[in-house]
Short mmCIF file of C-alpha atoms in Angstrom, two decimals:
data_model
loop_
_atom_site.label_atom_id
_atom_site.label_comp_id
_atom_site.label_asym_id
_atom_site.label_seq_id
_atom_site.Cartn_x
_atom_site.Cartn_y
_atom_site.Cartn_z
CA UNK A 1145 2.07 11.21 0.02
CA UNK A 1146 4.46 11.03 2.95
CA UNK A 1147 6.44 14.04 1.78
CA UNK A 1148 3.19 15.98 1.45
CA UNK A 1149 2.21 14.88 4.96
CA UNK A 1150 5.44 16.26 6.41
CA UNK A 1151 4.99 19.55 4.56
CA UNK A 1152 1.42 19.97 5.82
CA UNK A 1153 2.53 19.05 9.34
CA UNK A 1154 5.28 21.65 9.19
CA UNK A 1155 2.76 24.35 8.26
CA UNK A 1156 0.32 23.24 10.96
CA UNK A 1157 2.92 23.02 13.72
CA UNK A 1158 4.46 26.39 12.94
CA UNK A 1159 1.00 27.89 13.10
CA UNK A 1160 0.48 26.21 16.49
CA UNK A 1161 3.79 27.63 17.69
CA UNK A 1162 2.81 31.17 16.76
CA UNK A 1163 -0.54 30.90 18.56
CA UNK A 1164 0.87 29.09 21.62
CA UNK A 1165 0.64 30.65 25.07
CA UNK A 1166 4.24 30.71 26.24
CA UNK A 1167 3.40 30.08 29.91
CA UNK A 1168 1.00 27.15 29.42
CA UNK A 1169 2.41 25.34 26.38
CA UNK A 1170 5.70 23.74 25.42
CA UNK A 1171 8.86 25.78 25.90
CA UNK A 1172 10.61 27.68 23.15
CA UNK A 1173 13.41 25.14 23.39
CA UNK A 1174 10.96 22.32 22.65
CA UNK A 1175 9.61 24.14 19.58
CA UNK A 1176 13.16 24.83 18.41
CA UNK A 1177 14.06 21.14 18.62
CA UNK A 1178 10.89 20.15 16.78
CA UNK A 1179 11.59 22.65 14.02
CA UNK A 1180 15.15 21.34 13.70
CA UNK A 1181 13.83 17.80 13.21
CA UNK A 1182 11.25 18.99 10.68
CA UNK A 1183 13.93 20.90 8.78
CA UNK A 1184 16.09 17.78 8.75
CA UNK A 1185 13.27 15.68 7.34
CA UNK A 1186 12.48 18.18 4.60
CA UNK A 1187 16.08 19.04 3.79
CA UNK A 1188 17.53 15.56 3.77
CA UNK A 1189 14.54 13.75 2.26
CA UNK A 1190 13.98 11.29 5.06
CA UNK A 1191 11.99 9.01 2.81
CA UNK A 1192 14.89 8.60 0.41
CA UNK A 1193 18.55 7.90 0.97
CA UNK A 1194 20.34 10.42 3.25
CA UNK A 1195 22.39 12.93 1.28
CA UNK A 1196 25.06 13.51 3.92
CA UNK A 1197 27.88 10.97 4.19
CA UNK A 1198 27.70 8.58 7.12
CA UNK A 1199 30.22 8.63 9.95
CA UNK A 1200 32.48 5.64 9.15
CA UNK A 1201 33.60 5.24 12.76
CA UNK A 1202 30.02 5.03 14.02
CA UNK A 1203 29.11 2.53 11.29
CA UNK A 1204 32.03 0.34 12.34
CA UNK A 1205 30.96 0.49 15.99
CA UNK A 1206 27.38 -0.45 15.06
CA UNK A 1207 28.58 -3.55 13.23
CA UNK A 1208 29.44 -5.04 16.62
CA UNK A 1209 26.16 -4.18 18.35
CA UNK A 1210 25.03 -6.84 20.82
CA UNK A 1211 21.34 -6.04 20.44
CA UNK A 1212 19.79 -8.76 18.32
CA UNK A 1213 18.00 -7.47 15.22
CA UNK A 1214 19.04 -3.81 15.61
CA UNK A 1215 21.34 -2.38 12.94
CA UNK A 1216 21.67 -5.90 11.59
CA UNK A 1217 22.04 -4.78 7.97
CA UNK A 1218 24.64 -2.57 6.38
CA UNK A 1219 21.90 -0.19 5.19
CA UNK A 1220 20.61 0.25 8.75
CA UNK A 1221 24.11 0.95 10.07
CA UNK A 1222 24.71 3.51 7.34
CA UNK A 1223 21.38 5.23 8.05
CA UNK A 1224 22.08 5.38 11.80
CA UNK A 1225 25.59 6.70 11.28
CA UNK A 1226 24.16 9.46 9.07
CA UNK A 1227 21.59 10.32 11.76
CA UNK A 1228 24.29 10.50 14.42
CA UNK A 1229 26.21 12.95 12.28
CA UNK A 1230 23.29 15.24 11.46
CA UNK A 1231 20.99 15.17 14.52
CA UNK A 1232 22.53 15.91 17.92
CA UNK A 1233 19.87 13.95 19.84
CA UNK A 1234 20.75 10.79 17.90
CA UNK A 1235 24.45 10.74 18.73
CA UNK A 1236 24.27 9.37 22.26
CA UNK A 1237 21.86 6.49 21.70
CA UNK A 1238 23.39 5.51 18.35
CA UNK A 1239 26.84 5.26 19.90
CA UNK A 1240 25.33 3.37 22.85
CA UNK A 1241 24.02 0.78 20.39
CA UNK A 1242 27.54 0.28 19.09
CA UNK A 1243 29.05 -0.02 22.56
CA UNK A 1244 29.36 -3.26 24.51
CA UNK A 1245 27.16 -1.95 27.29
CA UNK A 1246 23.90 -3.79 27.95
CA UNK A 1247 22.14 -0.51 28.80
CA UNK A 1248 18.72 -0.48 27.14
CA UNK A 1249 19.41 -3.75 25.32
CA UNK A 1250 16.06 -5.29 26.36
CA UNK A 1251 14.08 -2.30 25.04
CA UNK A 1252 15.92 -2.34 21.72
CA UNK A 1253 15.50 -6.10 21.39
CA UNK A 1254 11.75 -5.68 21.96
CA UNK A 1255 11.68 -2.92 19.33
CA UNK A 1256 13.48 -5.16 16.82
CA UNK A 1257 11.14 -8.11 17.42
CA UNK A 1258 7.85 -6.21 17.58
CA UNK A 1259 5.26 -6.35 14.81
CA UNK A 1260 4.46 -2.69 15.64
CA UNK A 1261 7.85 -1.13 16.45
CA UNK A 1262 6.44 2.38 16.10
CA UNK A 1263 4.66 1.78 19.41
CA UNK A 1264 7.73 0.75 21.39
CA UNK A 1265 10.67 2.96 20.39
CA UNK A 1266 12.84 3.23 23.54
CA UNK A 1267 12.28 6.51 25.36
CA UNK A 1268 16.05 6.74 25.85
CA UNK A 1269 16.28 7.46 22.12
CA UNK A 1270 13.32 9.84 21.81
CA UNK A 1271 14.33 11.87 24.88
CA UNK A 1272 18.07 11.49 24.51
CA UNK A 1273 18.54 15.27 24.83
CA UNK A 1274 16.32 15.72 27.88
CA UNK A 1275 12.64 15.91 28.77
CA UNK A 1276 11.89 19.18 26.96
CA UNK A 1277 9.81 17.36 24.30
CA UNK A 1278 7.84 15.17 26.72
CA UNK A 1279 4.89 17.59 26.54
CA UNK A 1280 4.91 17.82 22.73
CA UNK A 1281 3.44 14.57 21.28
CA UNK A 1282 3.99 15.65 17.68
CA UNK A 1283 7.73 16.00 18.30
CA UNK A 1284 7.94 12.53 19.83
CA UNK A 1285 5.92 11.09 16.93
CA UNK A 1286 8.28 12.73 14.43
CA UNK A 1287 11.30 11.29 16.20
CA UNK A 1288 9.60 7.91 16.21
CA UNK A 1289 9.19 8.22 12.44
CA UNK A 1290 12.89 9.04 12.07
CA UNK A 1291 13.99 6.06 14.16
CA UNK A 1292 11.59 3.65 12.45
CA UNK A 1293 12.73 4.85 9.02
CA UNK A 1294 16.31 4.02 9.87
CA UNK A 1295 15.79 0.66 11.58
CA UNK A 1296 12.40 -0.72 10.45
CA UNK A 1297 11.67 0.92 7.08
CA UNK A 1298 8.82 -1.52 6.38
CA UNK A 1299 6.82 0.25 9.13
CA UNK A 1300 7.28 3.80 7.84
CA UNK A 1301 3.62 4.10 6.80
CA UNK A 1302 2.40 3.08 10.24
CA UNK A 1303 4.80 5.50 11.93
CA UNK A 1304 3.70 8.26 9.56
CA UNK A 1305 0.07 7.53 10.44
CA UNK A 1306 0.85 8.02 14.13
CA UNK A 1307 2.65 11.26 13.30
CA UNK A 1308 -0.41 12.47 11.35
CA UNK A 1309 -2.68 11.68 14.30
CA UNK A 1310 -0.38 13.51 16.71
CA UNK A 1311 -0.16 16.61 14.52
CA UNK A 1312 -3.73 17.01 13.33
CA UNK A 1313 -5.36 15.52 16.43
CA UNK A 1314 -8.84 14.00 16.68
CA UNK A 1315 -10.91 12.66 13.83
CA UNK A 1316 -9.03 14.41 11.06
CA UNK A 1317 -5.69 12.93 12.03
CA UNK A 1318 -7.15 9.48 12.73
CA UNK A 1319 -8.90 9.38 9.37
CA UNK A 1320 -5.76 10.53 7.54
CA UNK A 1321 -3.65 7.95 9.30
CA UNK A 1322 -6.10 5.17 8.54
CA UNK A 1323 -6.21 6.03 4.87
CA UNK A 1324 -2.48 5.71 4.52
CA UNK A 1325 -2.88 2.00 5.27
CA UNK A 1326 -6.24 1.47 3.60
CA UNK A 1327 -8.39 3.46 1.19
CA UNK A 1328 -11.23 3.40 3.70
CA UNK A 1329 -13.87 3.55 1.00
CA UNK A 1330 -16.59 2.26 3.33
CA UNK A 1331 -15.75 4.95 5.90
CA UNK A 1332 -15.80 7.69 3.26
CA UNK A 1333 -19.12 6.57 1.80
CA UNK A 1334 -20.75 6.40 5.22
CA UNK A 1335 -19.25 9.40 7.02
CA UNK A 1336 -17.79 11.87 4.52
CA UNK A 1337 -19.88 11.66 1.35
CA UNK A 1338 -23.56 12.47 1.09
CA UNK A 1339 -26.26 12.44 -1.56
CA UNK A 1340 -24.94 15.66 -3.13
CA UNK A 1341 -21.23 14.76 -2.86
CA UNK A 1342 -20.05 12.20 -5.42
CA UNK A 1343 -17.11 9.88 -4.76
CA UNK A 1344 -14.53 10.11 -7.54
CA UNK A 1345 -12.13 7.17 -7.93
CA UNK A 1346 -9.21 8.35 -10.07
CA UNK A 1347 -6.58 5.94 -11.34
CA UNK A 1348 -3.68 5.71 -13.73
CA UNK A 1349 -4.42 4.25 -17.20
CA UNK A 1350 -4.86 0.49 -17.00
CA UNK A 1351 -5.85 0.46 -13.33
CA UNK A 1352 -9.62 0.23 -12.94
CA UNK A 1353 -10.98 0.99 -9.46
CA UNK A 1354 -14.62 0.20 -10.28
CA UNK A 1355 -14.43 -3.26 -8.71
CA UNK A 1356 -13.92 -1.61 -5.30
CA UNK A 1357 -17.40 -0.12 -5.53
CA UNK A 1358 -18.88 -3.43 -6.66
CA UNK A 1359 -17.19 -5.24 -3.75
CA UNK A 1360 -18.41 -2.66 -1.23
CA UNK A 1361 -21.95 -2.86 -2.61
CA UNK A 1362 -21.95 -6.65 -2.22
CA UNK A 1363 -20.54 -6.39 1.28
CA UNK A 1364 -23.21 -3.90 2.36
CA UNK A 1365 -25.94 -5.55 0.27
CA UNK A 1366 -26.61 -2.37 -1.67
CA UNK A 1367 -28.06 -2.12 -5.14
CA UNK A 1368 -25.68 -0.42 -7.57
CA UNK A 1369 -26.49 0.59 -11.16
CA UNK A 1370 -23.35 0.68 -13.33
CA UNK A 1371 -23.20 2.70 -16.55
CA UNK A 1372 -20.27 2.84 -18.98
CA UNK A 1373 -19.79 6.37 -20.26
CA UNK A 1374 -18.39 7.50 -23.60
CA UNK A 1375 -21.42 7.42 -25.89
CA UNK A 1376 -24.70 9.28 -26.30
CA UNK A 1377 -26.55 6.16 -25.15
CA UNK A 1378 -24.43 6.16 -22.01
CA UNK A 1379 -25.39 9.77 -21.26
CA UNK A 1380 -29.10 8.94 -21.44
CA UNK A 1381 -28.71 5.80 -19.31
CA UNK A 1382 -26.72 7.76 -16.72
CA UNK A 1383 -29.42 10.44 -16.46
CA UNK A 1384 -32.09 7.80 -16.02
CA UNK A 1385 -30.05 5.87 -13.42
CA UNK A 1386 -29.36 8.99 -11.35
CA UNK A 1387 -33.02 10.03 -11.41
CA UNK A 1388 -34.24 6.59 -10.32
CA UNK A 1389 -31.55 6.04 -7.65
CA UNK A 1390 -32.03 9.53 -6.18
CA UNK A 1391 -35.62 8.55 -5.37
CA UNK A 1392 -34.95 5.02 -4.12
CA UNK A 1393 -31.68 5.59 -2.28
CA UNK A 1394 -29.65 3.20 -4.46
CA UNK A 1395 -26.10 3.69 -5.71
CA UNK A 1396 -24.98 4.68 -9.21
CA UNK A 1397 -21.55 3.89 -10.64
CA UNK A 1398 -20.50 5.84 -13.74
CA UNK A 1399 -17.43 4.29 -15.35
CA UNK A 1400 -14.76 6.11 -17.36
CA UNK A 1401 -16.32 9.55 -17.02
CA UNK A 1402 -13.16 11.13 -18.48
CA UNK A 1403 -14.62 10.09 -21.85
CA UNK A 1404 -17.56 12.47 -21.32
CA UNK A 1405 -16.11 15.83 -20.19
CA UNK A 1406 -18.94 17.89 -21.68
CA UNK A 1407 -21.62 15.83 -19.95
CA UNK A 1408 -19.74 16.17 -16.64
CA UNK A 1409 -20.36 19.91 -16.76
CA UNK A 1410 -24.08 19.22 -16.91
CA UNK A 1411 -23.78 16.70 -14.08
CA UNK A 1412 -22.17 19.27 -11.81
CA UNK A 1413 -25.06 21.69 -12.32
CA UNK A 1414 -27.56 18.91 -11.73
CA UNK A 1415 -25.96 17.93 -8.41
CA UNK A 1416 -26.37 21.49 -7.13
CA UNK A 1417 -30.15 21.25 -7.37
CA UNK A 1418 -30.64 17.52 -6.88
CA UNK A 1419 -33.00 16.50 -4.08
CA UNK A 1420 -32.03 12.94 -3.34
CA UNK A 1421 -32.66 10.21 -0.81
CA UNK A 1422 -30.17 10.29 2.09
CA UNK A 1423 -28.79 6.87 1.11
CA UNK A 1424 -28.19 7.81 -2.52
CA UNK A 1425 -24.50 7.75 -3.54
CA UNK A 1426 -22.90 8.59 -6.86
CA UNK A 1427 -19.54 7.03 -7.79
CA UNK A 1428 -17.38 8.18 -10.68
CA UNK A 1429 -14.39 6.25 -12.02
CA UNK A 1430 -11.94 8.10 -14.21
CA UNK A 1431 -8.40 8.04 -15.43
CA UNK A 1432 -6.23 10.91 -14.27
CA UNK A 1433 -7.04 13.24 -17.13
CA UNK A 1434 -7.11 17.05 -17.50
CA UNK A 1435 -10.42 16.78 -19.36
CA UNK A 1436 -12.24 16.10 -16.09
CA UNK A 1437 -13.53 19.45 -14.72
CA UNK A 1438 -11.51 20.55 -11.73
CA UNK A 1439 -14.60 22.07 -10.12
CA UNK A 1440 -16.29 18.64 -10.08
CA UNK A 1441 -13.25 17.03 -8.43
CA UNK A 1442 -13.25 19.76 -5.78
CA UNK A 1443 -16.91 19.09 -5.10
CA UNK A 1444 -16.40 15.32 -4.96
CA UNK A 1445 -14.64 13.19 -2.38
CA UNK A 1446 -11.67 12.21 -4.55
CA UNK A 1447 -9.48 9.13 -4.13
CA UNK A 1448 -6.47 8.26 -6.29
CA UNK A 1449 -5.44 4.65 -6.93
CA UNK A 1450 -2.27 3.42 -8.59
CA UNK A 1451 -0.37 0.11 -8.63
CA UNK A 1452 2.17 -0.31 -5.84
CA UNK A 1453 5.77 -0.12 -7.18
CA UNK A 1454 7.90 -3.24 -6.78
CA UNK A 1455 7.19 -6.88 -6.00
CA UNK A 1456 7.47 -6.36 -2.25
CA UNK A 1457 4.91 -3.55 -2.17
CA UNK A 1458 2.58 -5.45 -4.52
CA UNK A 1459 2.81 -8.58 -2.39
CA UNK A 1460 2.02 -6.75 0.83
CA UNK A 1461 -0.89 -4.90 -0.78
CA UNK A 1462 -2.32 -8.09 -2.27
CA UNK A 1463 -1.97 -10.10 0.94
CA UNK A 1464 -3.55 -7.26 2.94
CA UNK A 1465 -6.60 -7.35 0.66
CA UNK A 1466 -7.31 -11.02 1.41
CA UNK A 1467 -10.10 -11.43 3.92
CA UNK A 1468 -9.93 -14.44 6.22
CA UNK A 1469 -12.11 -17.22 4.90
CA UNK A 1470 -12.93 -20.74 5.95
CA UNK A 1471 -10.94 -23.42 4.22
CA UNK A 1472 -8.11 -25.90 4.64
CA UNK A 1473 -4.83 -24.69 6.16
CA UNK A 1474 -3.07 -25.20 2.82
CA UNK A 1475 -5.13 -22.39 1.29
CA UNK A 1476 -2.88 -19.69 2.77
CA UNK A 1477 0.09 -20.84 0.67
CA UNK A 1478 -2.06 -20.86 -2.46
CA UNK A 1479 -3.09 -17.28 -1.69
CA UNK A 1480 0.58 -16.35 -1.38
CA UNK A 1481 1.38 -17.98 -4.72
CA UNK A 1482 -1.46 -15.99 -6.30
CA UNK A 1483 -0.08 -12.79 -4.79
CA UNK A 1484 3.37 -13.64 -6.21
CA UNK A 1485 1.92 -14.32 -9.68
CA UNK A 1486 -0.08 -11.09 -9.60
CA UNK A 1487 2.93 -9.06 -8.44
CA UNK A 1488 5.15 -10.45 -11.18
CA UNK A 1489 2.49 -9.88 -13.84
CA UNK A 1490 1.95 -6.27 -12.76
CA UNK A 1491 5.62 -5.46 -12.25
CA UNK A 1492 6.61 -6.77 -15.68
CA UNK A 1493 4.46 -3.98 -17.14
CA UNK A 1494 7.17 -1.54 -16.02
CA UNK A 1495 9.54 -3.25 -18.44
CA UNK A 1496 7.23 -3.22 -21.50
CA UNK A 1497 7.86 -4.10 -24.25
CA UNK A 1498 10.54 -6.35 -22.72
CA UNK A 1499 8.41 -7.59 -19.82
CA UNK A 1500 5.15 -7.85 -21.78
CA UNK A 1501 4.83 -6.92 -25.42
CA UNK A 1502 1.83 -4.69 -24.61
CA UNK A 1503 0.63 -2.71 -21.59
CA UNK A 1504 -2.01 -5.20 -20.47
CA UNK A 1505 -4.52 -3.89 -17.96
CA UNK A 1506 -3.78 -6.26 -15.08
CA UNK A 1507 -5.50 -4.92 -11.98
CA UNK A 1508 -6.63 -5.77 -8.46
CA UNK A 1509 -9.87 -7.03 -9.97
CA UNK A 1510 -7.90 -9.85 -11.63
CA UNK A 1511 -6.38 -10.79 -8.29
CA UNK A 1512 -9.81 -10.80 -6.63
CA UNK A 1513 -11.16 -13.03 -9.42
CA UNK A 1514 -8.18 -15.39 -9.07
CA UNK A 1515 -8.78 -15.63 -5.33
CA UNK A 1516 -12.42 -16.52 -5.84
CA UNK A 1517 -11.46 -19.14 -8.42
CA UNK A 1518 -8.89 -20.83 -6.21
CA UNK A 1519 -11.12 -20.73 -3.12
CA UNK A 1520 -13.95 -22.36 -5.04
CA UNK A 1521 -11.89 -25.25 -6.42
CA UNK A 1522 -10.02 -25.92 -3.19
CA UNK A 1523 -13.29 -25.92 -1.22
CA UNK A 1524 -14.69 -28.52 -3.61
CA UNK A 1525 -11.66 -30.74 -3.17
CA UNK A 1526 -11.43 -30.33 0.61
CA UNK A 1527 -15.06 -31.30 1.35
CA UNK A 1528 -15.03 -29.24 4.55
CA UNK A 1529 -11.85 -30.81 5.97
CA UNK A 1530 -9.30 -28.69 7.85
CA UNK A 1531 -6.43 -30.01 5.73
CA UNK A 1532 -5.94 -31.28 2.21
CA UNK A 1533 -3.10 -33.23 0.64
CA UNK A 1534 -1.39 -30.84 -1.84
CA UNK A 1535 -1.44 -33.63 -4.41
CA UNK A 1536 -5.27 -33.64 -4.27
CA UNK A 1537 -5.61 -29.95 -5.06
CA UNK A 1538 -7.11 -29.62 -8.60
CA UNK A 1539 -3.97 -28.10 -10.09
CA UNK A 1540 -4.96 -28.64 -13.73
CA UNK A 1541 -8.19 -26.69 -13.31
CA UNK A 1542 -6.47 -23.88 -11.39
CA UNK A 1543 -3.61 -23.58 -13.89
CA UNK A 1544 -5.99 -23.57 -16.87
CA UNK A 1545 -8.29 -20.93 -15.44
CA UNK A 1546 -5.43 -18.62 -14.41
CA UNK A 1547 -3.46 -18.96 -17.65
CA UNK A 1548 -6.37 -18.98 -20.10
CA UNK A 1549 -9.05 -16.88 -18.45
CA UNK A 1550 -8.24 -14.74 -15.39
CA UNK A 1551 -4.88 -13.36 -16.51
CA UNK A 1552 -4.53 -14.99 -19.93
CA UNK A 1553 -7.80 -13.46 -21.08
CA UNK A 1554 -6.12 -10.05 -21.24
CA UNK A 1555 -3.16 -11.26 -23.32
CA UNK A 1556 -3.21 -11.14 -27.12
CA UNK A 1557 0.36 -12.26 -27.86
CA UNK A 1558 1.31 -15.92 -28.27
CA UNK A 1559 4.74 -15.29 -26.79
CA UNK A 1560 3.33 -13.47 -23.75
CA UNK A 1561 0.81 -16.25 -23.31
CA UNK A 1562 3.61 -18.82 -23.30
CA UNK A 1563 5.46 -16.80 -20.65
CA UNK A 1564 2.37 -16.63 -18.45
CA UNK A 1565 1.75 -20.37 -18.81
CA UNK A 1566 5.35 -21.08 -17.79
CA UNK A 1567 4.92 -18.97 -14.62
CA UNK A 1568 1.65 -20.67 -13.72
CA UNK A 1569 3.07 -24.16 -14.36
CA UNK A 1570 6.12 -23.46 -12.20
CA UNK A 1571 4.34 -22.01 -9.17
CA UNK A 1572 1.01 -23.83 -9.08
CA UNK A 1573 1.95 -27.43 -8.41
CA UNK A 1574 2.24 -29.78 -5.44
CA UNK A 1575 6.00 -29.11 -5.28
CA UNK A 1576 5.21 -25.58 -4.06
CA UNK A 1577 4.48 -27.09 -0.65
CA UNK A 1578 8.01 -28.52 -0.37
CA UNK A 1579 10.58 -27.05 2.01
CA UNK A 1580 13.09 -26.33 -0.78
CA UNK A 1581 10.76 -24.82 -3.39
CA UNK A 1582 12.26 -21.83 -5.25
CA UNK A 1583 10.02 -19.10 -6.63
CA UNK A 1584 12.86 -18.01 -8.91
CA UNK A 1585 16.63 -18.17 -8.93
CA UNK A 1586 17.85 -17.06 -5.51
CA UNK A 1587 14.41 -16.72 -3.89
CA UNK A 1588 13.28 -19.61 -1.68
CA UNK A 1589 9.55 -19.75 -0.93
CA UNK A 1590 8.66 -18.96 2.69
CA UNK A 1591 7.88 -21.64 5.21
CA UNK A 1592 4.76 -21.62 7.36
CA UNK A 1593 1.04 -22.11 6.93
CA UNK A 1594 -0.48 -19.01 8.55
CA UNK A 1595 -1.13 -15.83 6.51
CA UNK A 1596 1.00 -13.84 8.97
CA UNK A 1597 4.00 -16.06 8.16
CA UNK A 1598 3.86 -15.00 4.53
CA UNK A 1599 3.40 -11.33 5.42
CA UNK A 1600 6.49 -11.41 7.64
CA UNK A 1601 8.48 -13.00 4.84
CA UNK A 1602 7.37 -10.30 2.40
CA UNK A 1603 8.31 -7.56 4.86
CA UNK A 1604 11.89 -8.84 4.85
CA UNK A 1605 12.26 -8.52 1.08
CA UNK A 1606 14.34 -5.66 -0.31
CA UNK A 1607 12.40 -2.65 -1.57
CA UNK A 1608 14.09 -2.85 -4.98
CA UNK A 1609 14.25 -6.32 -6.48
CA UNK A 1610 16.43 -7.40 -9.44
CA UNK A 1611 14.72 -8.00 -12.81
CA UNK A 1612 15.66 -11.69 -12.56
CA UNK A 1613 12.80 -12.10 -10.06
CA UNK A 1614 10.47 -11.28 -12.95
CA UNK A 1615 12.05 -13.77 -15.31
CA UNK A 1616 13.98 -11.00 -17.11
CA UNK A 1617 17.72 -10.65 -17.75
CA UNK A 1618 19.78 -8.83 -15.08
CA UNK A 1619 20.41 -5.91 -17.46
CA UNK A 1620 16.73 -5.44 -18.33
CA UNK A 1621 16.65 -1.83 -17.12
CA UNK A 1622 19.73 -0.97 -19.17
CA UNK A 1623 18.21 -2.52 -22.29
CA UNK A 1624 15.21 -0.18 -22.01
CA UNK A 1625 17.33 3.00 -21.95
#
């Protein structure tokens, strides 16, 4: 998605350059510098590891930087040294970081400590080669993305969102940027779809997005009629549901429409002549499948959902989906433990049949169900109090429901079931609230009681975790080759 964003931005900006009035707009020098940065991003694959070797001398200098939190890791020093070698505007400020001078130290320290570093990149870095780009916001946003990618890679999506807003301007850029952090289904249903424009939720096999529509309907107190497609009876029920909802203004959710490609052709023709209530909305869930007519997807507002890769990404996505709810302070740690269990369960699917013997369809709906289960039982035990003794949490009930119903209900192998029960027994116990509790070998559970504490801890995790975090042998990837 990010690579596509940069490509679209490159096309848009070069079109702006060609139509720019030379006297009123940015100078040719500014456009040249912007194009050089865009070429660097596309050529060197900014979102992956840099292909050019890093300058060893610069990396050595950066190791002694006096700015707390900046270039603290070897990866960050290598990335900065590569930037200094390939981008002329990076050389001065990168070498300044490695020097003993205190120049700009306060700004860099603020950047390193900020929860939103993309908003406070020191201007000395962005305008290191002069003020020529000061009148070109897209160029400054691109440089911000480059700096954030090197020093705060966990904020790349946020920096990319700001770049999108700067390039595309106005509502289009804002909406694109917002969707990179959140699917924005409510916004799309309200502002972009209409009675004649269905919303298609496409997903990879095993990842069902239908629960998102159900959750949105509950949140907005809308009636939604769900129909499972794939049979003649389903076709008839779908026709009846659409006809009734088009008159009343209700919502219709058609599940697994990729199983009915012939009927979808009829649906497309029907939508062209349908006279429906303004509040009527039609949702389609489908696997990514060539049987779905391309013309229908072009007509629809199409969203694609897939599981986040890696434990870190899964944790951050799961924690971000949790809405603040009333309950004892200890509930935040339980939510984190649920996110860890869900991330491990989903990530082990990548190692099937070593991780799980079958490709079980663990999805965000399971996590949402687990959250509701835990919240219910903890609320019963807390009796409205602001705190609860971890020993009084109904662990037996929580462990049984998670291992036998929420996640265990999808498992049909005795061995896999035993593995799941061992995970649940290890993580869902009063010991999880201790200061020295280990989630797995080499991973100590975070301290803190606020949700933000757990998010910060997750942001510090490496992007690629070893298989041992999943309870697998270190050579698990090699064994699958």
